[in-house]
Short mmCIF file of C-alpha atoms in Angstrom, two decimals:
data_model
loop_
_atom_site.label_atom_id
_atom_site.label_comp_id
_atom_site.label_asym_id
_atom_site.label_seq_id
_atom_site.Cartn_x
_atom_site.Cartn_y
_atom_site.Cartn_z
CA MET A 362 136.65 57.83 127.26
CA SER A 363 133.20 59.70 127.85
CA GLU A 364 133.48 62.67 130.46
CA VAL A 365 130.65 64.06 132.85
CA THR A 366 130.92 67.30 134.47
CA THR A 367 128.87 67.65 137.83
CA GLN A 368 129.20 69.29 141.31
CA VAL A 369 128.78 66.44 143.78
CA LEU A 370 129.61 62.66 142.95
CA ILE A 371 127.91 60.49 145.24
CA VAL A 372 129.36 56.93 145.60
CA GLY A 373 126.57 54.75 146.91
CA GLY A 374 123.03 54.33 145.74
CA GLY A 375 121.53 52.93 149.27
CA ILE A 376 118.77 54.73 151.51
CA VAL A 377 121.49 57.61 152.67
CA GLY A 378 123.22 58.19 149.08
CA LEU A 379 119.41 58.41 147.41
CA SER A 380 118.39 60.76 150.19
CA ALA A 381 121.90 62.82 149.59
CA ALA A 382 120.46 63.06 146.07
CA VAL A 383 117.22 64.17 146.52
CA PHE A 384 118.56 67.28 149.41
CA LEU A 385 121.17 68.16 146.62
CA ARG A 386 119.01 68.76 144.11
CA ASP A 387 116.34 70.60 145.81
CA HIS A 388 119.03 73.05 146.96
CA ALA A 389 119.72 73.15 143.09
CA VAL A 390 122.93 71.07 143.03
CA ASP A 391 124.06 69.09 140.16
CA VAL A 392 124.78 65.36 141.43
CA VAL A 393 126.01 62.04 139.55
CA LEU A 394 125.48 59.12 141.71
CA VAL A 395 126.99 55.81 141.12
CA GLU A 396 126.06 52.23 142.80
CA ARG A 397 127.37 49.28 141.88
CA HIS A 398 124.66 46.88 142.67
CA ARG A 399 122.42 46.53 139.64
CA ASP A 400 119.29 48.05 141.45
CA THR A 401 117.70 49.13 145.13
CA SER A 402 118.08 46.52 148.11
CA VAL A 403 116.51 43.49 148.07
CA LEU A 404 116.91 43.09 151.98
CA PRO A 405 114.31 44.87 154.31
CA LYS A 406 117.48 45.91 156.16
CA GLY A 407 116.25 49.21 158.45
CA ARG A 408 112.52 48.94 159.30
CA ASN A 409 111.86 52.36 161.29
CA LEU A 410 112.36 55.66 160.06
CA ASN A 411 112.17 57.67 162.84
CA ALA A 412 109.99 61.02 163.35
CA ARG A 413 113.31 63.24 162.94
CA THR A 414 113.85 61.55 159.24
CA MET A 415 110.13 61.88 158.35
CA GLU A 416 110.19 65.60 159.46
CA ILE A 417 112.97 66.13 156.96
CA TYR A 418 111.41 63.91 154.14
CA LEU A 419 107.99 66.23 154.97
CA ALA A 420 110.15 69.69 154.16
CA HIS A 421 111.45 67.90 151.32
CA GLY A 422 108.05 66.58 149.83
CA ILE A 423 108.63 62.95 150.22
CA GLU A 424 106.81 62.22 153.70
CA ALA A 425 103.73 61.44 152.28
CA ASP A 426 104.84 58.40 149.70
CA ILE A 427 106.69 57.18 152.38
CA HIS A 428 103.79 56.71 154.32
CA ALA A 429 101.63 55.33 151.72
CA ALA A 430 104.26 52.93 151.15
CA PRO A 431 103.57 49.16 152.44
CA GLN A 432 104.16 49.15 155.52
CA SER A 433 106.81 46.23 157.35
CA VAL A 434 105.53 43.13 158.63
CA PHE A 435 106.94 44.56 162.11
CA GLN A 436 103.72 47.09 161.70
CA GLU A 437 101.72 43.79 162.75
CA PHE A 438 104.13 41.85 164.78
CA ASP A 439 105.02 44.42 167.95
CA GLU A 440 106.30 41.77 170.72
CA ARG A 441 109.82 41.26 171.49
CA CYS A 442 111.05 38.16 173.96
CA ARG A 443 113.90 36.64 175.57
CA ALA A 444 113.91 32.83 175.96
CA VAL A 445 116.26 30.01 175.23
CA THR A 446 114.61 29.09 172.03
CA LEU A 447 111.05 30.02 170.54
CA ALA A 448 109.13 27.46 171.29
CA GLY A 449 110.47 27.13 175.03
CA GLU A 450 109.50 29.20 178.21
CA GLU A 451 109.92 33.26 177.86
CA ILE A 452 112.43 34.87 180.01
CA LEU A 453 110.77 38.13 179.31
CA ARG A 454 108.14 39.45 176.81
CA GLU A 455 107.31 43.11 176.08
CA VAL A 456 105.09 44.45 173.31
CA ARG A 457 106.58 47.52 171.53
CA PRO A 458 104.91 50.50 173.36
CA ALA A 459 102.99 52.61 171.38
CA PRO A 460 104.80 55.62 169.88
CA GLN A 461 105.21 58.44 172.25
CA THR A 462 102.68 61.01 171.54
CA LEU A 463 104.20 63.73 169.39
CA HIS A 464 101.12 65.90 169.73
CA GLY A 465 102.64 69.40 169.78
CA ILE A 466 105.93 68.65 169.46
CA SER A 467 106.17 67.17 165.63
CA PRO A 468 103.78 67.44 162.45
CA THR A 469 104.40 63.79 161.31
CA GLU A 470 105.32 59.95 162.92
CA ALA A 471 107.57 57.39 162.58
CA ALA A 472 107.31 54.78 159.87
CA LEU A 473 107.51 51.15 159.94
CA VAL A 474 108.72 50.97 156.43
CA ASP A 475 111.43 48.49 155.22
CA GLN A 476 114.58 50.01 153.50
CA SER A 477 113.89 47.89 150.54
CA THR A 478 110.59 49.52 150.36
CA ALA A 479 111.74 53.39 150.84
CA GLU A 480 114.79 53.18 148.56
CA PRO A 481 112.88 52.85 145.43
CA VAL A 482 110.64 55.97 146.59
CA LEU A 483 114.06 57.53 147.09
CA ARG A 484 115.29 56.66 143.66
CA ARG A 485 112.28 58.20 141.94
CA HIS A 486 112.12 61.46 143.82
CA ALA A 487 115.67 61.98 143.16
CA GLU A 488 115.47 61.09 139.00
CA ARG A 489 112.35 63.38 139.03
CA ARG A 490 114.39 66.06 140.47
CA GLY A 491 116.89 65.70 137.59
CA ALA A 492 119.86 63.72 139.29
CA ASP A 493 121.75 61.46 137.24
CA ILE A 494 121.45 57.71 138.47
CA ARG A 495 123.53 55.13 137.60
CA PHE A 496 123.32 51.79 139.18
CA HIS A 497 125.23 48.77 138.15
CA THR A 498 128.26 51.36 138.09
CA GLU A 499 131.29 51.53 140.13
CA LEU A 500 133.77 53.58 141.16
CA VAL A 501 137.40 52.81 139.47
CA GLY A 502 139.37 55.18 141.33
CA TYR A 503 139.65 59.47 141.69
CA GLU A 504 141.97 62.05 142.64
CA ASP A 505 141.50 64.73 145.28
CA THR A 506 143.26 67.53 142.79
CA GLY A 507 142.84 70.36 145.57
CA ASN A 508 140.32 71.87 143.29
CA GLY A 509 138.29 69.36 142.73
CA ILE A 510 137.38 65.71 142.01
CA THR A 511 138.74 63.80 139.29
CA ALA A 512 137.06 60.19 139.06
CA VAL A 513 136.80 57.26 137.04
CA ILE A 514 133.32 54.97 136.65
CA ALA A 515 132.43 51.92 134.89
CA ASP A 516 129.57 50.41 133.65
CA ARG A 517 129.37 46.94 134.95
CA ASP A 518 127.45 45.68 132.07
CA THR A 519 129.58 46.97 129.26
CA GLY A 520 132.79 47.99 130.95
CA GLU A 521 132.58 51.61 129.57
CA ARG A 522 134.36 54.22 131.43
CA THR A 523 133.81 57.69 132.10
CA THR A 524 135.40 60.44 133.71
CA VAL A 525 133.75 62.61 136.00
CA HIS A 526 134.94 66.30 136.90
CA ALA A 527 133.30 67.22 140.05
CA ASP A 528 133.56 69.65 142.90
CA TYR A 529 133.01 67.59 145.60
CA LEU A 530 132.80 63.76 146.45
CA LEU A 531 130.57 62.04 148.91
CA ALA A 532 130.83 58.59 150.11
CA ALA A 533 127.88 56.98 150.92
CA ASP A 534 129.49 52.99 150.13
CA GLY A 535 128.52 51.45 153.51
CA HIS A 536 130.20 50.02 156.33
CA ARG A 537 133.10 48.51 154.09
CA SER A 538 133.57 51.84 152.25
CA GLY A 539 136.37 51.38 150.07
CA VAL A 540 136.38 55.20 149.82
CA ARG A 541 137.44 55.76 153.65
CA ALA A 542 139.58 52.76 153.93
CA GLY A 543 141.51 54.43 150.52
CA LEU A 544 141.87 57.59 152.76
CA GLY A 545 143.23 55.62 155.66
CA ILE A 546 140.67 57.16 158.13
CA GLY A 547 140.47 55.03 161.26
CA ARG A 548 137.81 54.40 163.80
CA ASP A 549 136.85 54.92 167.10
CA LEU A 550 135.54 51.82 168.57
CA ILE A 551 132.80 51.78 170.98
CA GLU A 552 131.47 48.05 170.89
CA PRO A 553 134.21 45.14 169.93
CA PRO A 554 132.93 42.99 166.89
CA THR A 555 131.00 40.16 167.20
CA PRO A 556 131.55 38.02 164.39
CA VAL A 557 127.54 36.43 163.27
CA VAL A 558 126.22 35.45 159.98
CA SER A 559 122.46 35.92 159.10
CA VAL A 560 120.40 32.83 156.96
CA VAL A 561 117.09 33.17 155.44
CA PHE A 562 114.32 30.68 155.98
CA GLU A 563 111.02 29.50 154.85
CA ALA A 564 108.88 28.17 157.56
CA ASP A 565 106.08 28.17 158.95
CA LEU A 566 106.50 29.54 162.27
CA THR A 567 102.29 29.51 163.79
CA ARG A 568 103.12 26.44 165.90
CA PRO A 569 106.37 27.85 167.99
CA LEU A 570 104.64 31.12 167.94
CA ARG A 571 101.70 29.87 169.68
CA GLY A 572 99.66 33.16 168.77
CA ARG A 573 102.64 35.66 169.84
CA LYS A 574 103.46 38.33 167.58
CA VAL A 575 106.97 37.72 167.46
CA ALA A 576 109.58 40.39 165.69
CA LEU A 577 112.35 40.01 167.65
CA ALA A 578 113.12 36.72 169.52
CA TYR A 579 116.47 37.23 171.67
CA LEU A 580 117.64 33.49 171.85
CA ASP A 581 120.48 31.13 173.77
CA GLN A 582 120.37 28.39 171.29
CA PRO A 583 122.20 27.41 168.90
CA GLU A 584 124.32 30.34 170.93
CA PRO A 585 123.90 32.98 173.00
CA GLY A 586 123.12 36.22 171.34
CA THR A 587 121.14 34.47 168.50
CA LEU A 588 118.36 36.34 166.79
CA LEU A 589 115.50 35.25 165.08
CA THR A 590 112.97 38.27 163.15
CA PRO A 591 110.49 37.74 160.38
CA LEU A 592 111.97 38.95 156.97
CA ASP A 593 109.50 40.84 154.79
CA THR A 594 106.53 38.08 155.49
CA LEU A 595 105.50 35.78 157.62
CA ARG A 596 106.95 32.92 155.79
CA ARG A 597 110.44 34.15 155.46
CA TRP A 598 112.74 34.47 158.85
CA LEU A 599 116.21 36.05 159.26
CA LEU A 600 118.54 33.77 161.88
CA ILE A 601 121.53 35.58 163.25
CA VAL A 602 123.52 33.61 164.96
CA PRO A 603 127.24 34.09 166.51
CA TYR A 604 129.87 33.05 164.12
CA ARG A 605 133.88 31.94 165.26
CA PRO A 606 135.63 31.54 161.58
CA GLU A 607 138.49 29.86 162.20
CA PRO A 608 141.57 31.86 160.56
CA GLY A 609 141.71 31.66 156.77
CA GLY A 610 138.47 29.76 157.14
CA SER A 611 135.66 29.49 154.86
CA LEU A 612 131.52 29.59 154.92
CA ASP A 613 131.57 25.99 153.57
CA ALA A 614 130.40 24.63 156.67
CA PHE A 615 127.18 26.21 156.42
CA THR A 616 125.55 23.39 153.84
CA PRO A 617 121.85 23.34 153.95
CA GLU A 618 121.55 20.55 156.49
CA HIS A 619 123.73 22.66 159.00
CA CYS A 620 121.73 25.48 158.73
CA LEU A 621 118.82 23.84 159.15
CA LYS A 622 119.89 22.50 161.95
CA LEU A 623 121.21 25.71 163.72
CA PHE A 624 117.17 26.97 162.49
CA ARG A 625 115.63 24.26 164.38
CA ALA A 626 117.90 24.86 167.27
CA ALA A 627 116.91 28.18 167.64
CA VAL A 628 113.20 27.37 167.25
CA GLY A 629 113.49 24.42 169.53
CA GLU A 630 111.33 21.76 167.50
CA GLU A 631 113.99 19.13 165.87
CA ASP A 632 111.26 18.22 163.33
CA LEU A 633 110.33 21.39 161.55
CA PRO A 634 109.89 21.62 157.91
CA ALA A 635 112.42 24.41 156.94
CA ARG A 636 114.26 25.74 154.10
CA ALA A 637 117.31 27.69 153.64
CA VAL A 638 117.02 29.67 150.85
CA PRO A 639 119.83 32.51 149.28
CA ALA A 640 118.79 36.05 150.91
CA ILE A 641 119.76 37.80 146.99
CA PRO A 642 117.50 36.43 144.08
CA GLY A 643 120.08 34.66 141.74
CA SER A 644 122.91 33.95 144.52
CA HIS A 645 123.70 30.50 145.95
CA GLN A 646 125.07 31.94 149.05
CA LEU A 647 123.08 30.54 152.25
CA ALA A 648 125.44 32.39 155.19
CA HIS A 649 126.22 35.76 155.17
CA PRO A 650 128.84 36.91 157.36
CA TRP A 651 129.26 40.26 158.84
CA GLU A 652 129.70 42.39 162.44
CA LEU A 653 127.73 43.21 165.33
CA THR A 654 129.77 45.91 166.16
CA ALA A 655 129.63 49.80 167.31
CA TRP A 656 132.31 52.42 166.09
CA VAL A 657 132.48 56.10 164.90
CA ALA A 658 134.98 57.12 162.17
CA ASP A 659 137.97 59.57 163.34
CA ARG A 660 137.33 61.89 160.18
CA TYR A 661 133.96 62.44 158.20
CA ARG A 662 135.86 64.74 155.79
CA HIS A 663 139.00 64.78 153.45
CA GLY A 664 140.07 67.10 151.15
CA ARG A 665 136.62 67.56 149.34
CA VAL A 666 136.14 64.01 150.19
CA PHE A 667 133.23 63.74 152.50
CA LEU A 668 131.82 60.63 154.07
CA ALA A 669 128.19 59.71 155.22
CA GLY A 670 126.17 57.01 156.45
CA ASP A 671 127.73 53.62 157.37
CA ALA A 672 130.57 54.67 155.71
CA VAL A 673 131.41 56.89 159.20
CA HIS A 674 129.58 54.94 161.90
CA VAL A 675 128.13 51.38 162.25
CA MET A 676 126.05 50.71 165.06
CA PRO A 677 123.59 47.99 166.63
CA PRO A 678 120.17 47.84 164.64
CA THR A 679 117.99 48.16 168.08
CA GLY A 680 116.78 51.42 168.13
CA GLY A 681 116.87 51.61 164.42
CA LEU A 682 119.29 54.30 164.66
CA GLY A 683 121.98 53.78 161.88
CA ALA A 684 119.80 54.55 158.49
CA ASN A 685 118.25 57.18 160.12
CA THR A 686 121.77 59.01 161.14
CA GLY A 687 123.07 58.83 158.08
CA ILE A 688 120.06 60.11 156.30
CA GLN A 689 120.31 63.21 158.98
CA ASP A 690 124.11 63.38 157.98
CA ALA A 691 123.11 64.26 154.45
CA HIS A 692 120.59 66.24 155.28
CA ASN A 693 123.48 68.33 157.62
CA LEU A 694 125.70 68.58 154.56
CA ALA A 695 123.49 69.38 151.59
CA TRP A 696 122.30 72.61 152.56
CA LYS A 697 126.34 73.48 153.18
CA LEU A 698 127.77 71.86 149.92
CA ALA A 699 124.80 74.17 148.29
CA ALA A 700 125.78 77.16 150.28
CA VAL A 701 129.27 77.31 149.09
CA LEU A 702 128.99 75.95 145.80
CA GLN A 703 126.44 79.31 145.17
CA GLY A 704 128.93 81.57 146.88
CA ARG A 705 126.77 82.19 149.90
CA ALA A 706 128.93 80.69 152.52
CA GLY A 707 132.81 80.55 153.04
CA GLU A 708 134.53 77.10 152.77
CA ARG A 709 134.85 76.51 157.02
CA LEU A 710 131.25 75.67 156.97
CA LEU A 711 131.88 72.13 155.46
CA ASP A 712 134.12 71.67 158.58
CA THR A 713 131.24 71.83 160.66
CA TYR A 714 129.89 68.62 159.29
CA GLU A 715 131.97 66.62 160.90
CA THR A 716 132.17 68.74 164.57
CA GLU A 717 128.23 68.66 164.01
CA ARG A 718 127.31 65.24 163.23
CA ARG A 719 130.13 62.74 164.80
CA PRO A 720 129.09 63.90 168.07
CA VAL A 721 125.20 62.51 167.44
CA ALA A 722 126.94 59.26 165.99
CA GLN A 723 128.64 58.68 169.18
CA LEU A 724 125.12 59.47 170.93
CA ALA A 725 123.61 57.04 168.73
CA ALA A 726 125.92 54.33 168.62
CA GLY A 727 126.29 54.24 172.49
CA PHE A 728 122.39 54.47 173.37
CA ALA A 729 122.01 51.48 170.32
CA THR A 730 124.78 49.57 172.07
CA ASP A 731 123.30 49.70 175.65
CA ARG A 732 120.13 48.56 174.64
CA GLN A 733 121.79 45.78 172.19
CA SER A 734 123.14 44.73 175.91
CA ASP A 735 119.83 44.81 177.77
CA ARG A 736 117.82 42.76 175.06
CA THR A 737 120.51 40.00 174.88
CA ALA A 738 120.55 39.62 178.84
CA GLY A 739 116.67 40.20 179.12
CA ARG A 740 116.30 43.54 180.57
CA SER A 741 113.71 46.06 179.66
CA ASP A 742 114.03 48.60 177.01
CA GLY A 743 112.76 51.17 179.44
CA LEU A 744 115.53 50.72 182.16
CA GLY A 745 117.92 53.06 180.51
CA ALA A 746 119.06 56.34 181.01
CA THR A 747 118.43 58.27 177.87
CA ASP A 748 114.99 58.45 176.57
CA LEU A 749 114.93 57.20 172.67
CA LEU A 750 113.55 60.69 171.01
CA ALA A 751 116.03 62.57 173.11
CA VAL A 752 118.72 60.59 171.02
CA VAL A 753 116.19 61.02 167.73
CA MET A 754 115.41 65.09 168.43
CA GLY A 755 116.99 66.14 171.37
CA TYR A 756 120.59 66.56 170.68
CA HIS A 757 122.15 70.12 170.19
CA TYR A 758 125.30 71.38 167.90
CA PRO A 759 127.77 74.36 168.66
CA THR A 760 126.45 77.68 168.01
CA PRO A 761 128.73 80.14 166.30
CA ALA A 762 126.04 82.93 166.13
CA ALA A 763 125.47 82.55 169.86
CA PRO A 764 128.85 81.44 171.34
CA GLY A 765 127.54 82.40 175.07
CA THR A 766 124.73 79.92 174.58
CA THR A 767 124.62 76.54 176.32
CA ALA A 768 122.36 73.79 175.52
CA PRO A 769 122.02 70.15 177.17
CA LYS A 770 123.37 67.05 174.95
CA ALA A 771 120.37 65.46 174.59
CA LEU A 772 116.63 66.33 176.06
CA HIS A 773 113.44 65.12 175.30
CA PRO A 774 112.02 67.51 172.46
CA LYS A 775 109.18 68.76 174.85
CA ASP A 776 111.79 70.21 176.72
CA LEU A 777 113.70 72.14 174.40
CA HIS A 778 111.81 75.67 173.11
CA GLY A 779 114.28 77.14 170.10
CA THR A 780 117.80 77.01 171.94
CA PRO A 781 120.20 78.01 169.64
CA GLY A 782 122.04 74.46 168.23
CA THR A 783 118.95 72.82 168.95
CA ARG A 784 116.24 71.35 166.28
CA ALA A 785 113.31 74.15 165.55
CA PRO A 786 110.40 73.46 167.17
CA HIS A 787 107.27 72.57 165.64
CA LEU A 788 104.57 75.29 165.25
CA SER A 789 101.26 74.67 163.60
CA LEU A 790 100.70 77.53 161.19
CA THR A 791 97.79 78.06 158.66
CA GLN A 792 99.01 80.00 155.64
CA ASP A 793 96.59 80.76 152.54
CA GLY A 794 94.04 78.39 154.17
CA ARG A 795 96.34 75.81 154.52
CA THR A 796 97.55 73.88 157.75
CA LEU A 797 101.45 73.36 157.95
CA SER A 798 104.29 73.07 160.19
CA SER A 799 107.15 75.45 160.81
CA ILE A 800 109.12 72.62 159.98
CA GLU A 801 108.06 72.42 156.63
CA LEU A 802 109.41 75.90 156.55
CA PHE A 803 113.31 74.84 156.48
CA ARG A 804 114.56 73.89 153.41
CA ASP A 805 116.43 75.48 150.71
CA ARG A 806 117.81 78.77 152.57
CA PRO A 807 117.83 80.44 156.12
CA VAL A 808 114.82 81.66 157.39
CA LEU A 809 113.88 84.41 160.14
CA LEU A 810 110.66 83.99 162.35
CA SER A 811 109.24 87.09 163.63
CA GLY A 812 105.78 87.48 165.75
CA PRO A 813 103.26 90.08 165.49
CA ALA A 814 104.96 92.76 167.30
CA GLY A 815 108.26 91.62 165.13
CA ALA A 816 107.93 94.07 162.43
CA ALA A 817 111.19 95.92 163.59
CA TRP A 818 113.26 92.68 162.80
CA ALA A 819 111.12 92.06 159.49
CA ARG A 820 111.86 95.68 158.00
CA SER A 821 115.60 94.85 158.86
CA ALA A 822 115.75 92.00 157.49
CA ARG A 823 114.37 93.08 153.61
CA PRO A 824 117.76 94.44 152.29
CA LEU A 825 118.81 90.41 152.84
CA ALA A 826 116.04 89.19 150.75
CA ASP A 827 118.46 87.34 148.48
CA GLU A 828 120.17 85.42 151.31
CA LEU A 829 116.96 84.29 153.56
CA ARG A 830 113.37 84.22 153.61
CA THR A 831 111.22 86.23 156.66
CA VAL A 832 107.86 84.59 157.89
CA ARG A 833 106.28 86.69 159.98
CA ILE A 834 103.69 85.27 162.21
CA GLY A 835 100.25 86.95 162.58
CA THR A 836 101.08 88.48 158.87
CA ASP A 837 102.66 85.80 156.34
CA ALA A 838 101.20 82.89 158.54
CA ASP A 839 98.86 82.77 161.39
CA ALA A 840 99.57 80.97 165.02
CA GLU A 841 97.80 80.68 168.44
CA PRO A 842 99.01 84.00 169.83
CA GLU A 843 101.27 82.38 172.76
CA ALA A 844 102.31 79.37 170.89
CA TRP A 845 105.18 81.44 169.07
CA PRO A 846 106.80 82.92 171.84
CA HIS A 847 106.71 80.24 174.14
CA ARG A 848 107.53 77.46 171.62
CA PHE A 849 110.84 79.45 169.94
CA GLY A 850 111.43 81.04 173.68
CA VAL A 851 111.48 84.91 172.59
CA SER A 852 109.76 87.68 173.64
CA GLY A 853 106.35 89.13 171.65
CA ASP A 854 108.75 91.29 169.49
CA GLY A 855 111.77 88.95 168.62
CA ALA A 856 113.08 86.88 166.19
CA VAL A 857 114.96 83.49 165.39
CA LEU A 858 116.83 82.72 162.52
CA VAL A 859 116.91 78.94 161.71
CA ARG A 860 119.05 77.19 159.03
CA PRO A 861 118.06 75.03 156.11
CA ASP A 862 118.24 71.91 158.14
CA GLY A 863 115.73 73.11 160.33
CA PHE A 864 118.23 73.91 163.41
CA VAL A 865 118.32 77.18 165.48
CA ALA A 866 120.91 79.25 164.55
CA TRP A 867 120.24 82.43 166.66
CA ARG A 868 117.68 84.29 168.49
CA SER A 869 117.26 87.84 169.62
CA LEU A 870 117.92 88.77 173.33
CA PRO A 871 114.56 90.32 175.27
CA GLY A 872 114.47 93.82 174.22
CA GLN A 873 117.45 93.49 172.02
CA GLU A 874 116.85 96.50 169.11
CA ALA A 875 115.98 94.76 165.40
CA SER A 876 119.03 96.00 162.76
CA GLU A 877 120.48 95.09 159.65
CA THR A 878 123.65 95.18 161.08
CA THR A 879 122.86 92.44 163.75
CA LEU A 880 121.47 90.21 161.07
CA ARG A 881 124.18 90.65 158.84
CA ASN A 882 126.77 89.63 161.29
CA VAL A 883 124.45 86.76 162.51
CA LEU A 884 124.37 85.53 158.58
CA ASP A 885 128.47 86.25 158.27
CA GLU A 886 128.76 83.33 161.52
CA VAL A 887 126.17 81.17 160.47
CA MET A 888 127.90 80.76 156.67
CA ALA A 889 131.30 80.97 158.31
CA ARG A 890 132.00 83.99 156.02
#
């Protein structure tokens, strides 16, 4: 049996696992990733990468390739309807509102790109950075020795087994996570599961659509709670129908004839030409069962094993928060693993992964569940108490470096101004003749930002050059004179410390004297030393 040594073993090569591989390699962490499937996803799954995810991809040099990739069919089809059948009278129809303006808030915008399109882009980036990516390879078993991980992986083509010695294991192996199940980690149920099945159809729905560009149709036929949506082209449609399986029952009842009957009932045309087809090439299975539910795992970490993405949280697809929350999990964890592995942080830093990310998943899952209920009932999206951008970009983390600071749980990002624990604001900068965002500065290590009058803070940081990067507005980069203190909520001679994941860790108080000791103490708190 061959042997491989790495720092992080990632189990799962979906959008979260591949993102984690990119982030870790950008922190110079060795990575082996295994994925049991032969290739990246063939199904669209998530269709929207939100603005916060795209900010992260911008900082890691991926954003341009994602925006350049083919757009989802949702780009053209932007309406949502509630009706008994697709062809029938509408109870409600809404056009997807134009994205809220992010001018002055973010340097980028959401991307309507299917997950099946984004994953190959991420895989290429991970491989170019030197990640060892092994598809059609599965985790056979592992042991957490307390000092590391000893795992056995197997090539599913040849059966050849390899022993992997790693410092940590990151499980991004989906909602049926074998790693989570093996650890006995429970779940906090937010929405009881509703069994459903998905079936793909080839059909021309020009007539029942009547010129409408319906991306999501919430229907009462053949069962209340039915959803009809275009898959990857306007000739392929996905039908999701509630399913009440008998104990010990199977999917044998979903014959081509039965599936066609369900589809015609949803569309509202008894003689509609259509054909049920396997969603996965090479498969003969027409109906794919799953559960519409919402839950968050009780724990995100067990010893040297961490979980991310659907392995620790599942939520309805409304709002497109599931994959995005998982990508942001990986981003939060990557810099912490790197800092510990490279001796720059204490082991306790890794405990903050769960304390920071679990409340975010609870917020997102609650939002998605409420929106799913509203849409099924025919209520408008605009009636929710919480703004989507607040959920996406306005949450906050506990702040050990600023214990007296309080921050709102979720506010629209335009109402956040550098409060410790919140996402660092976007500030448009000019550097070496190039326009960039402050978001692009936050990637591999903490950044100390100061303004034109903040020379004392910049000088105090010089002995810490190995631990943080110093950027002085007006010297290292230019910005509008009043923008810096306004955006970050500091006085002109103040300073702000931003973590590698773009969250504010600390900012100076008005009139606070600059000192190396202060900065060292702040870094010790941030790095859990």
